[in-house]
C-alpha positions as a printed Julia matrix, in Angstrom:
420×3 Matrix{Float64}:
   0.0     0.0     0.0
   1.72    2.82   -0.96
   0.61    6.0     1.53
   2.07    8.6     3.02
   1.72   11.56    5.93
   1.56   14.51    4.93
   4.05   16.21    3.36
   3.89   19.53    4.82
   3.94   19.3     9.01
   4.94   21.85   11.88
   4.91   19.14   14.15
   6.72   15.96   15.25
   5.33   13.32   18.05
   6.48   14.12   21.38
   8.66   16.97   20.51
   8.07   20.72   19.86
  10.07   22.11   16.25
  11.8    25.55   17.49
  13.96   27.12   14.91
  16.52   29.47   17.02
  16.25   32.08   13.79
  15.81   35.4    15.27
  11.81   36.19   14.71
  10.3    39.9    13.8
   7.55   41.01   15.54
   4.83   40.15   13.13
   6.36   36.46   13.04
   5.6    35.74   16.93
   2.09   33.96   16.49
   3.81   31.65   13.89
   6.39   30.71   16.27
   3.49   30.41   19.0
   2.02   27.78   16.33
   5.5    26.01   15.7
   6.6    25.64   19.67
   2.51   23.96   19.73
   3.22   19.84   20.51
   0.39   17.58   19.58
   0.47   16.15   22.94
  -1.08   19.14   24.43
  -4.58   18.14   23.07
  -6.87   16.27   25.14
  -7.6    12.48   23.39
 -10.67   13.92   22.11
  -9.66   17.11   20.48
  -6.71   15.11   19.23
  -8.66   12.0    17.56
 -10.95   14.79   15.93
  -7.63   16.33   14.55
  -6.74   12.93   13.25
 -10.09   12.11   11.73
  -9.49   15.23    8.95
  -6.43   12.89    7.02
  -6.93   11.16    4.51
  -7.79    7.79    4.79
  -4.77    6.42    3.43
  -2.41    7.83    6.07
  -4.32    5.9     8.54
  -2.65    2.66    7.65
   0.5     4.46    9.12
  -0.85    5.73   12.1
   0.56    2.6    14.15
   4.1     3.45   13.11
   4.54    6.78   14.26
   4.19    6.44   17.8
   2.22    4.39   20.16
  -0.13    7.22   21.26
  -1.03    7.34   17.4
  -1.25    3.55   17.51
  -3.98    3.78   20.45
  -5.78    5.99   18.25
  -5.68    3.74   14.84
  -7.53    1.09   17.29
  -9.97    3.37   19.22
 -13.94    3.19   18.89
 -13.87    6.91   19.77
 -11.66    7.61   16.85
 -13.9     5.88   14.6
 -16.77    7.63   15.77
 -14.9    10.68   14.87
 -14.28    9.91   11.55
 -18.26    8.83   10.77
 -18.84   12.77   11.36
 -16.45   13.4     8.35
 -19.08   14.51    6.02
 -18.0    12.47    2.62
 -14.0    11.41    1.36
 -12.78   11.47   -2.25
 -14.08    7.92   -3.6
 -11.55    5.47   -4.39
 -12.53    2.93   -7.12
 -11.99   -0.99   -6.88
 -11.15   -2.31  -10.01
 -12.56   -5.44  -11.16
 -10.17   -7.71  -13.21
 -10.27  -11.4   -14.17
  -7.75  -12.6   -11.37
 -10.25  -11.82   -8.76
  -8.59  -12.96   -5.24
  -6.54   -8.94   -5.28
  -8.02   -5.72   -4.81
  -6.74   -2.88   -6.73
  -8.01    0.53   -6.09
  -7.64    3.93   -8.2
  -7.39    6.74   -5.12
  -9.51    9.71   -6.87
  -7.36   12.07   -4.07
  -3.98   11.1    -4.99
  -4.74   10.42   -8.57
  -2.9     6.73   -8.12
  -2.96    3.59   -7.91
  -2.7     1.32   -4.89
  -3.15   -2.47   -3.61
  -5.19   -3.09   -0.56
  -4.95   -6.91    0.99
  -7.59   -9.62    0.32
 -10.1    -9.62    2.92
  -9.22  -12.9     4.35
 -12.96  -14.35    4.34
 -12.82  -14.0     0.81
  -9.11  -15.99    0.29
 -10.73  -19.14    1.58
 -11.1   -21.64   -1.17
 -15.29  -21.42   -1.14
 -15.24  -17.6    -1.72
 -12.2   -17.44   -4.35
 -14.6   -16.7    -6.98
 -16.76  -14.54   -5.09
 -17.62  -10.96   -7.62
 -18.19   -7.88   -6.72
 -21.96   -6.63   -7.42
 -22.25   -3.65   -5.44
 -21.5    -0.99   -3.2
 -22.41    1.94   -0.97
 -20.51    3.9     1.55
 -17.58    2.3     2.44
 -18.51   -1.13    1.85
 -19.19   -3.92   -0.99
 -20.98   -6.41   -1.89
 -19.9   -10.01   -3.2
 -21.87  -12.5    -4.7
 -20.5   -16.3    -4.07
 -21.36  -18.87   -7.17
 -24.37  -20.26   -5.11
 -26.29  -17.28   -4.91
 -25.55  -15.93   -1.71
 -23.62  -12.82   -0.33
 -20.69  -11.18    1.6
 -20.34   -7.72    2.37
 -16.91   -6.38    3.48
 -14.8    -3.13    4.15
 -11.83   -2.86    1.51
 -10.17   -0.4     3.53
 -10.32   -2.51    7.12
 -10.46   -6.04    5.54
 -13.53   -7.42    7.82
 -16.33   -9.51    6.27
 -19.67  -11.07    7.2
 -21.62  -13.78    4.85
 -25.32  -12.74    4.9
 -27.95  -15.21    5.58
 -28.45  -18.0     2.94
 -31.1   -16.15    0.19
 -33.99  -17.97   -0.85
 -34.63  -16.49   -4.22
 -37.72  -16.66   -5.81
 -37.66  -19.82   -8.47
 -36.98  -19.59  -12.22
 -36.89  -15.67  -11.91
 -33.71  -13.99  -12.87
 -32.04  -11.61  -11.24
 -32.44   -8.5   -12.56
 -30.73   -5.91  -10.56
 -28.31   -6.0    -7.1
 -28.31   -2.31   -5.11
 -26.85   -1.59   -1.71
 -27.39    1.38    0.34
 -25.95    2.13    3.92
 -26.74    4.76    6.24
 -25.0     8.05    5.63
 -24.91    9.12    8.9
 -23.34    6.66   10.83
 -22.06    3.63    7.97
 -23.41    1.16   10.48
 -26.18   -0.52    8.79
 -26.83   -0.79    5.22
 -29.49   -2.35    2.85
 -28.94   -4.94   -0.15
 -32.37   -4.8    -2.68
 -32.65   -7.41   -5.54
 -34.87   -7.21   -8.41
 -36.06  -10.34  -10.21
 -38.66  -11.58  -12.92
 -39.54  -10.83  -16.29
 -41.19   -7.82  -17.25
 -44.11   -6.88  -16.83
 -44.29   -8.87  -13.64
 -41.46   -8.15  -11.56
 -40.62   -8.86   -7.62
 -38.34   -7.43   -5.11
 -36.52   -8.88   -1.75
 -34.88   -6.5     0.84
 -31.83   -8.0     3.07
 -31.32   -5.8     6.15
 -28.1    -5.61    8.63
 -30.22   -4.0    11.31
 -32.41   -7.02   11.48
 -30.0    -9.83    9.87
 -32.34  -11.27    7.57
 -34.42  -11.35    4.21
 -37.49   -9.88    3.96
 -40.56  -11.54    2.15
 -41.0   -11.47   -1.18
 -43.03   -7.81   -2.64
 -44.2    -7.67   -6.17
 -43.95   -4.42   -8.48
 -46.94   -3.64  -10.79
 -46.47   -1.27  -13.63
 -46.98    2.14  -13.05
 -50.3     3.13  -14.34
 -49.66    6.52  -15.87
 -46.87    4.29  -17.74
 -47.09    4.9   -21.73
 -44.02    3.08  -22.64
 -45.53    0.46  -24.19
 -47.89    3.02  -26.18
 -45.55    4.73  -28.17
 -42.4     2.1   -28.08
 -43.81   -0.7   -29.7
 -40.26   -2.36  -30.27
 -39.85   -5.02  -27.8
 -40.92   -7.79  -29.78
 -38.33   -6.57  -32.41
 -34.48   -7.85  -32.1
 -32.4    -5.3   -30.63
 -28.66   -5.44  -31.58
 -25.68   -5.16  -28.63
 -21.7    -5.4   -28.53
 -20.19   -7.58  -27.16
 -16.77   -7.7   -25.46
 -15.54   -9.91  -27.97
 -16.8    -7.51  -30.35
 -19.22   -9.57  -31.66
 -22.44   -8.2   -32.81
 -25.28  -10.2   -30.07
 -28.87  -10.14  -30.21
 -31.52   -9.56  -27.27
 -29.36  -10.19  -24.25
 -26.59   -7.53  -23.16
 -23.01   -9.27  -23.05
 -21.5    -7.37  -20.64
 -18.55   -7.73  -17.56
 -19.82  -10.5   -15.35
 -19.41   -8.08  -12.27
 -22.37   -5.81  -13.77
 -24.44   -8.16  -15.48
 -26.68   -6.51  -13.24
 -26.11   -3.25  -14.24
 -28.36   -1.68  -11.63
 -27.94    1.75   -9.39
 -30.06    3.07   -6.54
 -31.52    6.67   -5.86
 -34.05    8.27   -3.17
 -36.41   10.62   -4.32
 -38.88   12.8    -1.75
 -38.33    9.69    0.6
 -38.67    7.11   -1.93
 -36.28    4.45   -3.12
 -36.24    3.6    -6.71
 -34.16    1.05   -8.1
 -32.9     1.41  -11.84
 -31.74   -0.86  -14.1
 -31.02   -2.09  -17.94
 -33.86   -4.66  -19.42
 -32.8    -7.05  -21.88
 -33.97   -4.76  -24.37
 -31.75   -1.76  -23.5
 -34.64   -0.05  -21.71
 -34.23    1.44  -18.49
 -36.86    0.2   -15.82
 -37.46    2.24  -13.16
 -38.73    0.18   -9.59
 -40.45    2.45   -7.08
 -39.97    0.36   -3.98
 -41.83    2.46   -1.79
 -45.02    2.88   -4.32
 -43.82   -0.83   -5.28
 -44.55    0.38   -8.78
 -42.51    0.23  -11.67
 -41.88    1.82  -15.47
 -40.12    1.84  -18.59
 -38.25    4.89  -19.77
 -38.24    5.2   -23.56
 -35.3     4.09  -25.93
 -32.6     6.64  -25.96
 -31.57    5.11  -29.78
 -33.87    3.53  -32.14
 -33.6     0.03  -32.73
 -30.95   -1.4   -34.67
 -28.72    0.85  -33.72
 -25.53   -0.25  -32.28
 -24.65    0.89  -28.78
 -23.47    0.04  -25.39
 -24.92    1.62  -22.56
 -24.73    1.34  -18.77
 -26.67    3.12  -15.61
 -24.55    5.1   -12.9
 -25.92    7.04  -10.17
 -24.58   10.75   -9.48
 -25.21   12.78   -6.54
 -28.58   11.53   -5.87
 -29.38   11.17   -9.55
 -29.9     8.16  -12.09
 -27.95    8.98  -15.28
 -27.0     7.25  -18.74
 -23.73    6.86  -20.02
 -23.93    5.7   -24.02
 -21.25    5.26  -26.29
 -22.29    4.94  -30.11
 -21.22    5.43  -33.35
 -22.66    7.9   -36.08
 -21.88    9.68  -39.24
 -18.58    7.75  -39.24
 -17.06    8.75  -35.59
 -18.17    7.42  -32.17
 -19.71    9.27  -29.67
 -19.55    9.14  -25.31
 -22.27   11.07  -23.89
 -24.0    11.43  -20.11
 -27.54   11.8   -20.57
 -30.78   12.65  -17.83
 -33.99   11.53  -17.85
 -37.01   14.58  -17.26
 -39.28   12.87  -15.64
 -42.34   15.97  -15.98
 -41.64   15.87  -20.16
 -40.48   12.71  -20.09
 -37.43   12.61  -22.29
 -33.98   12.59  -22.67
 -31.41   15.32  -22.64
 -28.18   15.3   -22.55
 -25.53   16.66  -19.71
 -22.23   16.13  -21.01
 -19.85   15.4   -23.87
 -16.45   13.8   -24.33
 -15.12   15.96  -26.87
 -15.05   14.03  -30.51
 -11.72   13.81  -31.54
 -11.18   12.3   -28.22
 -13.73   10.18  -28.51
 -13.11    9.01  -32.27
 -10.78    6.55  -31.51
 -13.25    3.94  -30.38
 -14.9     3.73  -33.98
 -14.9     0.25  -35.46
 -13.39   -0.98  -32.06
 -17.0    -2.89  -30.99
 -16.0    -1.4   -27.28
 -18.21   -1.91  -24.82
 -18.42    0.19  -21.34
 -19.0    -0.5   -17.67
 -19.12    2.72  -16.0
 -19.65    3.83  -12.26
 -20.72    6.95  -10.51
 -19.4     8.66   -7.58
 -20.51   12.4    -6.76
 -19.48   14.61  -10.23
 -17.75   11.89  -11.5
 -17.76    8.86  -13.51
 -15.34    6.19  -14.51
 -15.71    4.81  -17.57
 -14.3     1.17  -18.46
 -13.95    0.75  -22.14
 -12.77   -2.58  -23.33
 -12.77   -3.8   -26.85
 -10.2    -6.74  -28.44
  -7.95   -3.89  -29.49
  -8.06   -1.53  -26.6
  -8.63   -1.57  -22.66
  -8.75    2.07  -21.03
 -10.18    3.83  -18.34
 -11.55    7.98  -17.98
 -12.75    9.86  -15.56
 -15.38   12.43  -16.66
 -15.98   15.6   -14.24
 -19.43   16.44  -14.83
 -19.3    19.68  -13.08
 -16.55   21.09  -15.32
 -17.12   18.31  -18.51
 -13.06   17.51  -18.39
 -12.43   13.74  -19.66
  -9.4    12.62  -18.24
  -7.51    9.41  -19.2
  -6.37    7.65  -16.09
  -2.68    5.93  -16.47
  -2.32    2.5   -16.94
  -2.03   -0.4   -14.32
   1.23   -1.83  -13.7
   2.02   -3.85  -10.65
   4.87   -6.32  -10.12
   5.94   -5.12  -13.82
   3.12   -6.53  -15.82
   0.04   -3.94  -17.25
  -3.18   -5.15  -15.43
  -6.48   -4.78  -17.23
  -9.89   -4.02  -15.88
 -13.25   -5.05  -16.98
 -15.36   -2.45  -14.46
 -14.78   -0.73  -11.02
 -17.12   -0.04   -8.15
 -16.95    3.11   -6.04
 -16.79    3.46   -2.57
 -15.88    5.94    0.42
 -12.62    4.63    1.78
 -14.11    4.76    5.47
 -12.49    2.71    8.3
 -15.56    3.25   10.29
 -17.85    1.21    7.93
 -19.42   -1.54   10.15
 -19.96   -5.22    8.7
């Protein structure tokens, strides 16, 4: 793990700095500050002090001294890093070797192992994927069905209770949510069934189990199937191979269920791809659901994926036309009920993917999104600023000397307080 302290300190453990430089009047406050010793705070004042680094220093604070070990290990401290407000995300990266965890660190602009949680090294849970996350956790989904949710940043793990899912549906969509204000308890919602008659099941930490089984109907002001008659018609995908694939997205296995939540005036709504490209939109408070209307016609050649931006549900589509491809963010308006879009990678950035049949996987986190693109002949990754529309490139993955691909990331708050 490569961190660091910061760079720029007036203090030292223990010790007070005095430079013996003789001081003009106007300088006396800042040698007031540099004479000031750490160890003057109380433990309180001084955890709260400690909270305010960034997370990655805190994997150091056990070498500095052992008052700053006490701290790294203290419930109090922890409790005064929950009232942190939000941390720049870091990104795990999802590649086909799946027993490391590689993170991007948004912050530091680099990129950094983290060890294996060590529930998920034994040989059962070796081929565990990521599905989701929220907060500072994720979710993993073993080969039987069933789930473990873990901190990255802290390493500890809990297996949920064995799911009984719902027979011959499929799974549809996997969203987590924790709560903000103290990362103690968090949510898991999945989706199943075949539309129109869809299902959902709620797992909760608070109570440590699954909840029943609650059907969606469709929304009854829903028109989508008025004036989009095109479901019965063969809609045309990429996949990674870059092979042209009919009716069923062919996407990384890790978002296969391509699904992000969002809460609304109190309500959570779950939103995901359909088969058909459409995005559904569950209402799990109205337990309601609708379709949102094609964003390109059919037989148009696209890959598309849901991410979920400060509070919102937005599109990410990459597609080709007139002889150049396209990346665009685009957000639904729900009162005229149509698409418009919110950003733009600039085109001769973005012209460099035509004819490459690449497909994305992309994931929000506040303003921004990363963007997986993988194709046979190329394998990058950029992170678009929605606030200021800047598409930057991140640099490649090297670790041990060989260049690691990625097939998707998930985002998450690097937050040692996160509770499993």
């Amino acid at each position: 793990m490569q961190d660091c302290l910061p760079m720029e300190c007036n203090y030292q453990c223990g010790q007070s700095v005095v430079s013996l430089k003789r001081k003009s009047p106007e300088d006396e406050n800042r040698v007031l500050f540099n004479t000031f010793s750490l160890d003057d705070l109380n433990e309180d004042l001084f955890e709260r002090i400690l909270s305010w680094l960034p997370t990655s220093t805190f994997f150091r604070l056990s070498s500095v001294c052992k008052r700053w070990k006490s701290v790294a290990d203290s419930a109090s401290f922890k409790l005064a890093c929950s009232h942190i407000p939000s941390r720049d995300p870091w990104f795990l990266m999802v590649a086909p070797n799946l027993n490391q965890s590689v993170i991007f660190d948004s912050a530091e602009s680099a990129w950094k192992r983290l060890n294996h949680p060590p529930l998920l090294q034994e040989e059962s849970n070796q081929h565990c994927m990521p599905v989701a996350a929220s907060g500072g956790l994720i979710c993993h989904r073993k080969l039987s069905g069933n789930f473990i949710v873990s901190n990255p940043v802290t390493g500890s793990c809990t297996e949920l209770p064995p799911l009984h899912a719902p027979q011959h549906q499929p799974l549809n969509a996997i969203v987590m949510s924790t709560a903000c204000k103290d990362q103690l308890s968090f949510k898991i919602v999945l989706v199943f069934g075949e539309l129109p008659n869809l299902l959902f099941k709620v797992y909760d930490s608070r109570s440590d189990c699954w909840d029943d089984d609650i059907a969606l109907r469709r929304k009854t002001e829903d028109s989508s199937m008025e004036h989009d008659s095109t479901d019965d018609n063969v809609v045309y995908f990429l996949s990674k191979a870059g092979i042209v694939v009919a009716s069923n997205m062919q996407r990384s296995p890790s978002k296969q269920y391509s699904s992000v939540i969002t809460n609304k005036d109190g309500q959570d709504i779950v939103y995901f791809l359909s088969s058909s490209g459409k995005v559904v939109a569950c209402n799990l408070t109205c337990k309601c659901f609708s379709e949102y209307p094609r964003l390109l016609p059919v037989f148009s050649e696209y890959s598309i994926d849901v991410v979920e931006c400060n509070g919102e549900m937005l599109v990410v589509l990459l597609s080709e036309f007139l002889e150049t491809a396209t990346l665009r963010v685009w957000k639904y308006d729900e009162a005229n009920r149509g698409w418009h879009q919110i950003a733009a990678m600039p085109a001769a950035d973005s012209h460099e993917w035509y004819g490459k049949k690449a497909d994305i996987n992309c994931v929000g986190a506040g303003n921004q999104i990363l963007i997986c693109l993988n194709s046979p002949d190329l394998c990058t990754y950029i992170l678009c600023d929605l606030e200021t529309n800047k598409w930057v490139q991140l640099p490649k993955c090297c670790i041990n000397g060989e260049l690691i691909d990625f097939m998707s990331a998930f985002s998450f708050e690097p937050r040692i307080e996160a509770s499993v």
